[in-house]
XYZ file of C-alpha atoms in Angstrom:
277
model
C -23.890 9.496 11.895
C -20.800 9.726 14.911
C -18.235 12.316 14.102
C -14.880 10.093 13.649
C -11.728 9.864 15.765
C -10.518 13.573 14.874
C -6.389 12.143 15.875
C -4.746 11.056 12.759
C -4.043 7.405 13.019
C -7.172 6.432 14.042
C -9.305 9.321 11.017
C -7.318 6.621 8.752
C -7.906 3.653 10.206
C -11.973 4.949 10.003
C -11.721 5.820 6.487
C -9.971 2.939 5.312
C -12.983 1.086 7.250
C -15.584 2.731 5.890
C -14.426 2.427 1.936
C -14.276 -1.079 2.855
C -17.333 -1.479 3.952
C -18.147 -0.260 0.820
C -16.770 -1.781 -1.323
C -18.127 -4.901 0.625
C -21.658 -4.183 0.280
C -20.732 -3.124 -3.233
C -19.566 -7.316 -3.753
C -22.418 -8.767 -2.538
C -24.945 -6.008 -4.794
C -23.112 -6.523 -8.362
C -21.688 -9.805 -7.980
C -18.401 -11.411 -10.001
C -20.798 -11.621 -13.671
C -19.352 -8.425 -15.186
C -15.698 -8.014 -13.946
C -14.744 -5.066 -15.255
C -18.222 -3.276 -14.149
C -17.603 -4.554 -11.026
C -13.549 -2.803 -10.633
C -15.223 0.502 -12.272
C -17.765 0.241 -9.750
C -15.151 -0.499 -6.725
C -12.736 1.960 -7.763
C -15.156 5.119 -8.289
C -17.571 4.145 -4.826
C -14.101 3.955 -3.067
C -12.455 7.335 -4.547
C -15.816 9.239 -3.787
C -16.358 7.931 -0.134
C -13.158 8.436 0.851
C -12.865 12.227 -0.956
C -15.766 13.158 -0.194
C -15.146 12.670 4.037
C -11.451 14.170 3.677
C -13.206 17.102 2.129
C -15.836 17.166 5.149
C -13.401 16.462 8.195
C -9.650 17.677 7.189
C -10.702 20.481 4.002
C -7.610 22.216 4.557
C -5.031 19.161 3.683
C -4.618 18.188 -0.087
C -5.361 14.815 -1.378
C -2.956 12.353 -3.771
C -5.009 9.691 -5.290
C -4.176 7.174 -7.622
C -8.008 7.742 -9.271
C -8.159 11.478 -9.699
C -7.757 12.910 -13.189
C -3.928 13.856 -13.531
C -2.428 11.846 -10.753
C -0.231 9.789 -13.439
C 0.591 12.711 -15.223
C 1.310 14.977 -11.845
C 4.895 16.193 -13.240
C 3.748 16.738 -16.352
C 4.011 20.660 -17.933
C 0.528 19.829 -19.538
C -0.788 19.229 -15.692
C -2.626 22.445 -13.953
C -0.767 23.818 -11.368
C -4.054 22.881 -9.132
C -2.989 19.477 -9.753
C 0.354 20.575 -8.329
C -0.581 22.428 -5.322
C 0.177 19.567 -2.546
C 3.864 20.170 -2.871
C 3.746 23.148 -1.510
C 0.651 22.025 1.336
C 1.771 20.614 4.772
C -0.377 17.763 5.097
C -1.328 15.488 2.093
C -3.054 12.229 2.591
C -2.042 9.467 -0.385
C -4.902 6.902 -1.114
C -5.192 4.065 -3.223
C -9.263 3.214 -3.298
C -9.461 0.160 -4.552
C -5.856 -2.009 -4.682
C -6.128 -4.983 -6.776
C -8.435 -4.244 -8.815
C -8.246 -7.680 -10.615
C -8.337 -9.649 -6.948
C -11.757 -7.584 -5.964
C -13.467 -8.593 -9.328
C -12.447 -12.135 -8.417
C -15.054 -14.350 -5.861
C -13.365 -15.391 -3.435
C -10.385 -13.682 -3.257
C -9.542 -11.658 -0.262
C -6.195 -10.088 -1.858
C -7.109 -6.505 -1.640
C -6.824 -3.198 0.253
C -7.828 -0.007 0.425
C -4.769 2.827 1.283
C -5.638 5.855 2.832
C -2.144 7.439 4.178
C -0.666 11.026 5.725
C 2.471 13.132 4.429
C 3.187 15.822 6.541
C 6.052 18.494 5.597
C 7.502 17.894 9.323
C 7.914 14.307 9.900
C 10.085 13.179 12.127
C 10.620 10.140 9.487
C 12.738 9.723 6.338
C 9.359 9.338 4.556
C 7.526 11.881 5.591
C 4.245 9.660 6.479
C 3.294 10.323 10.066
C -0.098 8.129 9.885
C -1.488 5.383 7.504
C -3.669 2.560 7.646
C -4.514 -0.514 5.183
C -8.065 -2.063 5.173
C -8.267 -5.657 4.159
C -12.294 -5.958 4.280
C -12.410 -9.205 2.624
C -10.412 -10.122 5.356
C -12.253 -8.424 8.026
C -9.214 -6.636 9.533
C -7.470 -3.130 9.460
C -4.103 -2.607 10.073
C -3.318 0.720 11.579
C -0.284 3.171 12.770
C -2.760 4.173 15.631
C -2.178 0.519 16.798
C 0.323 -1.006 15.063
C 0.559 -4.306 15.220
C 3.841 -6.054 16.993
C 7.236 -6.494 15.029
C 6.058 -10.234 13.623
C 7.067 -13.368 15.202
C 9.799 -15.915 13.286
C 7.484 -18.320 12.346
C 7.665 -21.502 13.616
C 9.009 -23.924 10.902
C 12.054 -21.165 10.817
C 12.105 -21.159 14.485
C 13.113 -25.261 14.570
C 15.446 -24.882 12.045
C 17.476 -22.295 13.954
C 16.527 -19.285 12.107
C 17.928 -21.015 9.123
C 14.124 -21.772 7.477
C 13.105 -20.916 3.958
C 12.639 -17.199 3.101
C 9.118 -16.463 2.218
C 8.380 -13.677 -0.533
C 5.716 -12.108 -1.291
C 5.537 -12.022 -5.162
C 2.738 -10.727 -7.821
C 0.438 -13.482 -9.062
C 0.576 -11.649 -12.651
C 4.153 -9.512 -13.103
C 6.477 -10.811 -10.418
C 10.177 -9.411 -11.211
C 12.261 -10.787 -13.842
C 15.301 -11.221 -11.574
C 13.205 -12.282 -8.418
C 13.453 -15.769 -9.121
C 17.204 -15.354 -9.020
C 17.221 -14.025 -5.554
C 15.005 -16.200 -4.390
C 17.206 -18.719 -5.277
C 20.253 -17.593 -3.875
C 19.009 -16.811 -0.581
C 17.183 -19.787 -0.103
C 13.694 -18.255 -0.304
C 9.710 -19.731 -1.465
C 8.028 -17.184 -3.801
C 3.986 -17.053 -2.658
C 2.305 -15.427 -5.212
C -0.320 -12.869 -4.077
C -2.814 -9.672 -5.020
C -2.518 -6.425 -4.080
C 0.443 -4.749 -3.243
C -1.063 -3.924 0.384
C -2.162 -7.463 1.622
C 1.384 -8.411 0.502
C 2.875 -5.941 2.757
C 0.636 -6.494 5.132
C 1.630 -10.134 5.611
C 4.969 -9.113 6.163
C 3.521 -7.080 8.378
C 1.064 -9.862 10.605
C 4.271 -12.667 9.545
C 2.616 -14.634 7.032
C 5.509 -14.399 4.845
C 8.998 -12.325 5.767
C 9.803 -10.165 2.482
C 7.926 -8.519 -0.433
C 10.230 -7.554 -3.480
C 9.099 -5.417 -6.008
C 10.504 -3.958 -8.760
C 8.101 -3.937 -11.526
C 6.707 -0.090 -11.446
C 4.390 1.652 -8.838
C 3.191 5.148 -7.434
C 3.592 6.711 -4.372
C -0.677 5.364 -3.351
C 0.657 1.577 -3.893
C 2.723 1.348 -1.536
C 2.243 4.832 1.031
C -0.083 3.331 3.364
C 1.791 -0.074 4.012
C 4.946 1.536 4.395
C 3.641 3.565 7.093
C 1.646 0.507 8.930
C 5.467 -2.000 8.243
C 7.793 1.079 9.638
C 5.557 1.803 12.296
C 5.456 -1.800 13.100
C 9.729 -2.310 12.884
C 10.054 -3.732 9.508
C 12.511 -2.442 6.951
C 11.344 -0.697 4.213
C 13.288 1.297 1.397
C 13.934 1.349 -1.956
C 15.915 -2.172 -3.727
C 19.288 -0.577 -3.753
C 18.528 0.684 0.177
C 18.027 3.918 -0.449
C 15.584 5.706 1.704
C 11.668 5.829 -0.013
C 10.269 9.468 -0.311
C 6.719 10.701 -1.002
C 4.692 13.836 -2.258
C 7.172 14.189 -4.874
C 6.187 15.825 -8.220
C 6.406 12.329 -10.030
C 4.610 10.256 -8.443
C 6.195 6.818 -9.810
C 7.607 5.557 -6.963
C 9.376 2.445 -9.060
C 10.407 -0.312 -6.391
C 10.926 -0.960 -2.879
C 11.354 -3.938 -0.505
C 9.590 -4.376 2.587
C 11.066 -7.307 4.292
C 11.984 -8.374 8.203
C 15.235 -5.798 9.525
C 17.142 -9.416 10.175
C 16.952 -9.709 6.964
C 17.822 -6.589 5.266
C 20.887 -6.465 4.389
C 20.929 -10.643 2.622
C 18.121 -9.414 0.614
C 19.443 -6.209 -0.633
C 22.887 -7.461 -1.121
C 21.195 -10.023 -3.536
C 19.048 -7.679 -4.927
C 22.484 -5.559 -5.326
C 23.596 -9.048 -7.586
C 21.045 -9.323 -9.879
C 18.961 -5.945 -9.961
C 22.453 -3.900 -10.202
């Protein structure tokens, strides 16, 4: 195997693509007869591949992964100091080896992803993310900060209506926020059910939808890579109260976010304030 790219953004893309290809092979080998086994195997295969490559090519960097033992309790007193070493590190890779295990285990679904992001202490951005890639293996594409997509054009139906066409909001298939129906009614939006967080934010990046709102509870690894790509593209990304997203915190819970076109941000934040305040 040849060496991967050394530039962080290109390395993140390479890593997300390698993990995604491994997941596609696993899907083909195991099939869909036992969804639970496929989910478990997918998490394990992708996590071990990403961890192994980071250890080989970025041995001095810290890692926060959904699949690391203790990650969800990283702020708790009983977690070892080793687990919290990332808090004093200058560079931390924040990864979700398989975002959307449910969709991954369902035949024909392509709305699952691999997240690879890099947080740096000296980053010029408020969120601290300096590189990231979202692999969408079943869609045969990787979105990355090394070559971010162009700012998404206004959808044809909205452009035809002079920019007043219906806003399309990506929403969770299984657990959309209870207030989202009210927000959608106020701003004249239609809800578009999708799978993983990465797939939903990727849909905003590519212009398939206009916004993604989540308030049902997430962790840093659920949004770090897609937020890195979205902001590199020029989109708005924040908490639903408008405050900045922050990563590599002691408590990795990051329960809510808004990613949208910049021209919609103030309108959506105002509606969210009224229905979530």
